[in-house]
Amino acid sequence: FYSLRINLVLSAIASPFIILSIQLFTMRFIRTSFTVILATCAFFGFTDSALATTYVGGSVTSDATWYKANSPYVITSPLGIATGVTLTIEPGVVVKMGQPDCNCYANIGISGKIVVGEVSSSDRVVFTSVLDDSVGGDSNEDNTATTPAAGDWRMIAITGGTLELHHADVRYGGLAVRPFTFFNPDAYRMLDNQGGEVIFDDADISYAYGNAS
């Protein structure tokens, strides 16, 4: 009787420690396994698939909004904002560009209006190279094989329209190809105001190939 009672007491005392040890082991195992899975996904680039990429180009002929949830926006052919049309770009949106496959000098031409970000929001909008993996993920899907540099894309041209930049970064542009650079030195500008209006509100222009604007 006494032996049975002692065994039961010892079992009652030991069991929580055994259960706790098992739980700690299980938690460590799960945490280690989860870390290994994340590292494997990052190595093979699987984590980028969670980003919603929107491909855009051509003429914008009616008012439109680019949303952060659909970011990054990758401009695959020259984008033109028609006269009287407003493109609104939400805070936090990433816009990526490269050298367009055409005999043209601008990635974006603005005859209408582009409103970038909001005065009341500090969430920054970024215009950058398609090779820039630091924002918007690995859009060209080459892992770390390429890195961004000044001149990766050409120009945002304000051709009589309006560009409002609120809390925005514009980087890695400013290089067109011949014949534009031969006949027009302004083709090296990342932002080129050709008789329109540009509003800067906490806008950072950097890594331009030639003159920023």
PDB file of N, CA and C in Angstrom, residues 82-122:
ATOM      1  N   ALA A  82      -3.233  60.354 -71.006  1.00  0.00           N
ATOM      2  CA  ALA A  82      -3.861  61.246 -71.970  1.00  0.00           C
ATOM      3  C   ALA A  82      -4.308  62.555 -71.316  1.00  0.00           C
ATOM      4  N   THR A  83      -4.454  63.574 -72.119  1.00  0.00           N
ATOM      5  CA  THR A  83      -4.919  64.884 -71.658  1.00  0.00           C
ATOM      6  C   THR A  83      -6.284  64.749 -70.980  1.00  0.00           C
ATOM      7  N   GLY A  84      -6.422  65.376 -69.799  1.00  0.00           N
ATOM      8  CA  GLY A  84      -7.677  65.337 -69.067  1.00  0.00           C
ATOM      9  C   GLY A  84      -7.871  64.109 -68.201  1.00  0.00           C
ATOM     10  N   VAL A  85      -6.905  63.195 -68.216  1.00  0.00           N
ATOM     11  CA  VAL A  85      -6.994  61.943 -67.451  1.00  0.00           C
ATOM     12  C   VAL A  85      -6.068  62.013 -66.248  1.00  0.00           C
ATOM     13  N   THR A  86      -6.525  61.461 -65.103  1.00  0.00           N
ATOM     14  CA  THR A  86      -5.717  61.434 -63.880  1.00  0.00           C
ATOM     15  C   THR A  86      -5.439  59.992 -63.464  1.00  0.00           C
ATOM     16  N   LEU A  87      -4.160  59.687 -63.280  1.00  0.00           N
ATOM     17  CA  LEU A  87      -3.748  58.413 -62.697  1.00  0.00           C
ATOM     18  C   LEU A  87      -3.340  58.675 -61.262  1.00  0.00           C
ATOM     19  N   THR A  88      -4.018  58.023 -60.325  1.00  0.00           N
ATOM     20  CA  THR A  88      -3.710  58.161 -58.902  1.00  0.00           C
ATOM     21  C   THR A  88      -2.948  56.926 -58.440  1.00  0.00           C
ATOM     22  N   ILE A  89      -1.812  57.149 -57.807  1.00  0.00           N
ATOM     23  CA  ILE A  89      -0.982  56.046 -57.317  1.00  0.00           C
ATOM     24  C   ILE A  89      -0.989  56.071 -55.801  1.00  0.00           C
ATOM     25  N   GLU A  90      -1.521  55.022 -55.202  1.00  0.00           N
ATOM     26  CA  GLU A  90      -1.673  54.963 -53.746  1.00  0.00           C
ATOM     27  C   GLU A  90      -0.335  54.970 -53.009  1.00  0.00           C
ATOM     28  N   PRO A  91      -0.337  55.468 -51.771  1.00  0.00           N
ATOM     29  CA  PRO A  91       0.871  55.355 -50.936  1.00  0.00           C
ATOM     30  C   PRO A  91       1.301  53.900 -50.803  1.00  0.00           C
ATOM     31  N   GLY A  92       2.610  53.659 -50.856  1.00  0.00           N
ATOM     32  CA  GLY A  92       3.140  52.310 -50.694  1.00  0.00           C
ATOM     33  C   GLY A  92       3.308  51.528 -51.980  1.00  0.00           C
ATOM     34  N   VAL A  93       2.851  52.074 -53.103  1.00  0.00           N
ATOM     35  CA  VAL A  93       2.973  51.377 -54.384  1.00  0.00           C
ATOM     36  C   VAL A  93       4.426  51.420 -54.868  1.00  0.00           C
ATOM     37  N   VAL A  94       4.866  50.330 -55.498  1.00  0.00           N
ATOM     38  CA  VAL A  94       6.180  50.261 -56.141  1.00  0.00           C
ATOM     39  C   VAL A  94       5.959  50.166 -57.646  1.00  0.00           C
ATOM     40  N   VAL A  95       6.634  51.048 -58.397  1.00  0.00           N
ATOM     41  CA  VAL A  95       6.554  51.045 -59.854  1.00  0.00           C
ATOM     42  C   VAL A  95       7.947  50.710 -60.396  1.00  0.00           C
ATOM     43  N   LYS A  96       8.020  49.688 -61.266  1.00  0.00           N
ATOM     44  CA  LYS A  96       9.320  49.253 -61.786  1.00  0.00           C
ATOM     45  C   LYS A  96       9.365  49.383 -63.301  1.00  0.00           C
ATOM     46  N   MET A  97      10.562  49.751 -63.798  1.00  0.00           N
ATOM     47  CA  MET A  97      10.743  49.976 -65.226  1.00  0.00           C
ATOM     48  C   MET A  97      12.102  49.470 -65.672  1.00  0.00           C
ATOM     49  N   GLY A  98      12.198  49.200 -66.981  1.00  0.00           N
ATOM     50  CA  GLY A  98      13.468  48.869 -67.608  1.00  0.00           C
ATOM     51  C   GLY A  98      13.574  49.625 -68.911  1.00  0.00           C
ATOM     52  N   GLN A  99      14.565  49.287 -69.730  1.00  0.00           N
ATOM     53  CA  GLN A  99      14.668  49.896 -71.045  1.00  0.00           C
ATOM     54  C   GLN A  99      13.575  49.306 -71.946  1.00  0.00           C
ATOM     55  N   PRO A 100      12.656  50.143 -72.446  1.00  0.00           N
ATOM     56  CA  PRO A 100      11.547  49.599 -73.248  1.00  0.00           C
ATOM     57  C   PRO A 100      12.021  49.048 -74.578  1.00  0.00           C
ATOM     58  N   ASP A 101      11.328  48.043 -75.074  1.00  0.00           N
ATOM     59  CA  ASP A 101      11.684  47.429 -76.355  1.00  0.00           C
ATOM     60  C   ASP A 101      11.044  48.210 -77.505  1.00  0.00           C
ATOM     61  N   CYS A 102      11.453  49.472 -77.641  1.00  0.00           N
ATOM     62  CA  CYS A 102      10.899  50.302 -78.700  1.00  0.00           C
ATOM     63  C   CYS A 102      11.856  51.453 -78.966  1.00  0.00           C
ATOM     64  N   ASN A 103      11.666  52.115 -80.106  1.00  0.00           N
ATOM     65  CA  ASN A 103      12.480  53.269 -80.455  1.00  0.00           C
ATOM     66  C   ASN A 103      11.821  54.516 -79.853  1.00  0.00           C
ATOM     67  N   CYS A 104      11.882  54.634 -78.551  1.00  0.00           N
ATOM     68  CA  CYS A 104      11.228  55.725 -77.838  1.00  0.00           C
ATOM     69  C   CYS A 104      12.138  56.164 -76.692  1.00  0.00           C
ATOM     70  N   TYR A 105      11.886  57.354 -76.176  1.00  0.00           N
ATOM     71  CA  TYR A 105      12.820  57.868 -75.182  1.00  0.00           C
ATOM     72  C   TYR A 105      12.245  57.948 -73.776  1.00  0.00           C
ATOM     73  N   ALA A 106      10.948  57.707 -73.617  1.00  0.00           N
ATOM     74  CA  ALA A 106      10.340  57.851 -72.285  1.00  0.00           C
ATOM     75  C   ALA A 106       9.602  56.584 -71.878  1.00  0.00           C
ATOM     76  N   ASN A 107       9.704  56.236 -70.601  1.00  0.00           N
ATOM     77  CA  ASN A 107       8.897  55.139 -70.051  1.00  0.00           C
ATOM     78  C   ASN A 107       7.486  55.608 -69.741  1.00  0.00           C
ATOM     79  N   ILE A 108       7.378  56.867 -69.258  1.00  0.00           N
ATOM     80  CA  ILE A 108       6.075  57.440 -68.920  1.00  0.00           C
ATOM     81  C   ILE A 108       5.990  58.835 -69.533  1.00  0.00           C
ATOM     82  N   GLY A 109       4.923  59.081 -70.276  1.00  0.00           N
ATOM     83  CA  GLY A 109       4.657  60.401 -70.823  1.00  0.00           C
ATOM     84  C   GLY A 109       3.368  60.944 -70.229  1.00  0.00           C
ATOM     85  N   ILE A 110       3.427  62.154 -69.701  1.00  0.00           N
ATOM     86  CA  ILE A 110       2.276  62.705 -68.979  1.00  0.00           C
ATOM     87  C   ILE A 110       1.735  63.938 -69.707  1.00  0.00           C
ATOM     88  N   SER A 111       0.615  63.754 -70.381  1.00  0.00           N
ATOM     89  CA  SER A 111      -0.127  64.891 -70.932  1.00  0.00           C
ATOM     90  C   SER A 111      -1.281  65.241 -70.005  1.00  0.00           C
ATOM     91  N   GLY A 112      -1.724  64.269 -69.222  1.00  0.00           N
ATOM     92  CA  GLY A 112      -2.766  64.485 -68.225  1.00  0.00           C
ATOM     93  C   GLY A 112      -2.167  64.770 -66.865  1.00  0.00           C
ATOM     94  N   LYS A 113      -2.449  63.895 -65.896  1.00  0.00           N
ATOM     95  CA  LYS A 113      -1.987  64.139 -64.521  1.00  0.00           C
ATOM     96  C   LYS A 113      -1.716  62.819 -63.813  1.00  0.00           C
ATOM     97  N   ILE A 114      -0.607  62.784 -63.083  1.00  0.00           N
ATOM     98  CA  ILE A 114      -0.332  61.670 -62.177  1.00  0.00           C
ATOM     99  C   ILE A 114      -0.178  62.222 -60.770  1.00  0.00           C
ATOM    100  N   VAL A 115      -0.973  61.699 -59.851  1.00  0.00           N
ATOM    101  CA  VAL A 115      -0.879  62.071 -58.435  1.00  0.00           C
ATOM    102  C   VAL A 115      -0.266  60.893 -57.696  1.00  0.00           C
ATOM    103  N   VAL A 116       0.936  61.089 -57.177  1.00  0.00           N
ATOM    104  CA  VAL A 116       1.705  60.017 -56.536  1.00  0.00           C
ATOM    105  C   VAL A 116       1.657  60.191 -55.026  1.00  0.00           C
ATOM    106  N   GLY A 117       1.131  59.185 -54.311  1.00  0.00           N
ATOM    107  CA  GLY A 117       1.065  59.247 -52.857  1.00  0.00           C
ATOM    108  C   GLY A 117       0.034  60.256 -52.369  1.00  0.00           C
ATOM    109  N   GLU A 118       0.115  60.532 -51.069  1.00  0.00           N
ATOM    110  CA  GLU A 118      -0.803  61.481 -50.443  1.00  0.00           C
ATOM    111  C   GLU A 118      -0.039  62.389 -49.496  1.00  0.00           C
ATOM    112  N   VAL A 119      -0.514  63.607 -49.378  1.00  0.00           N
ATOM    113  CA  VAL A 119       0.113  64.568 -48.472  1.00  0.00           C
ATOM    114  C   VAL A 119       0.082  64.054 -47.041  1.00  0.00           C
ATOM    115  N   SER A 120      -1.015  63.405 -46.660  1.00  0.00           N
ATOM    116  CA  SER A 120      -1.220  62.997 -45.270  1.00  0.00           C
ATOM    117  C   SER A 120      -0.624  61.639 -44.933  1.00  0.00           C
ATOM    118  N   SER A 121      -0.038  60.940 -45.923  1.00  0.00           N
ATOM    119  CA  SER A 121       0.529  59.604 -45.675  1.00  0.00           C
ATOM    120  C   SER A 121       2.035  59.625 -45.880  1.00  0.00           C
ATOM    121  N   SER A 122       2.757  59.015 -44.943  1.00  0.00           N
ATOM    122  CA  SER A 122       4.217  58.929 -45.051  1.00  0.00           C
ATOM    123  C   SER A 122       4.659  57.628 -45.714  1.00  0.00           C
TER     124      SER A 122
END
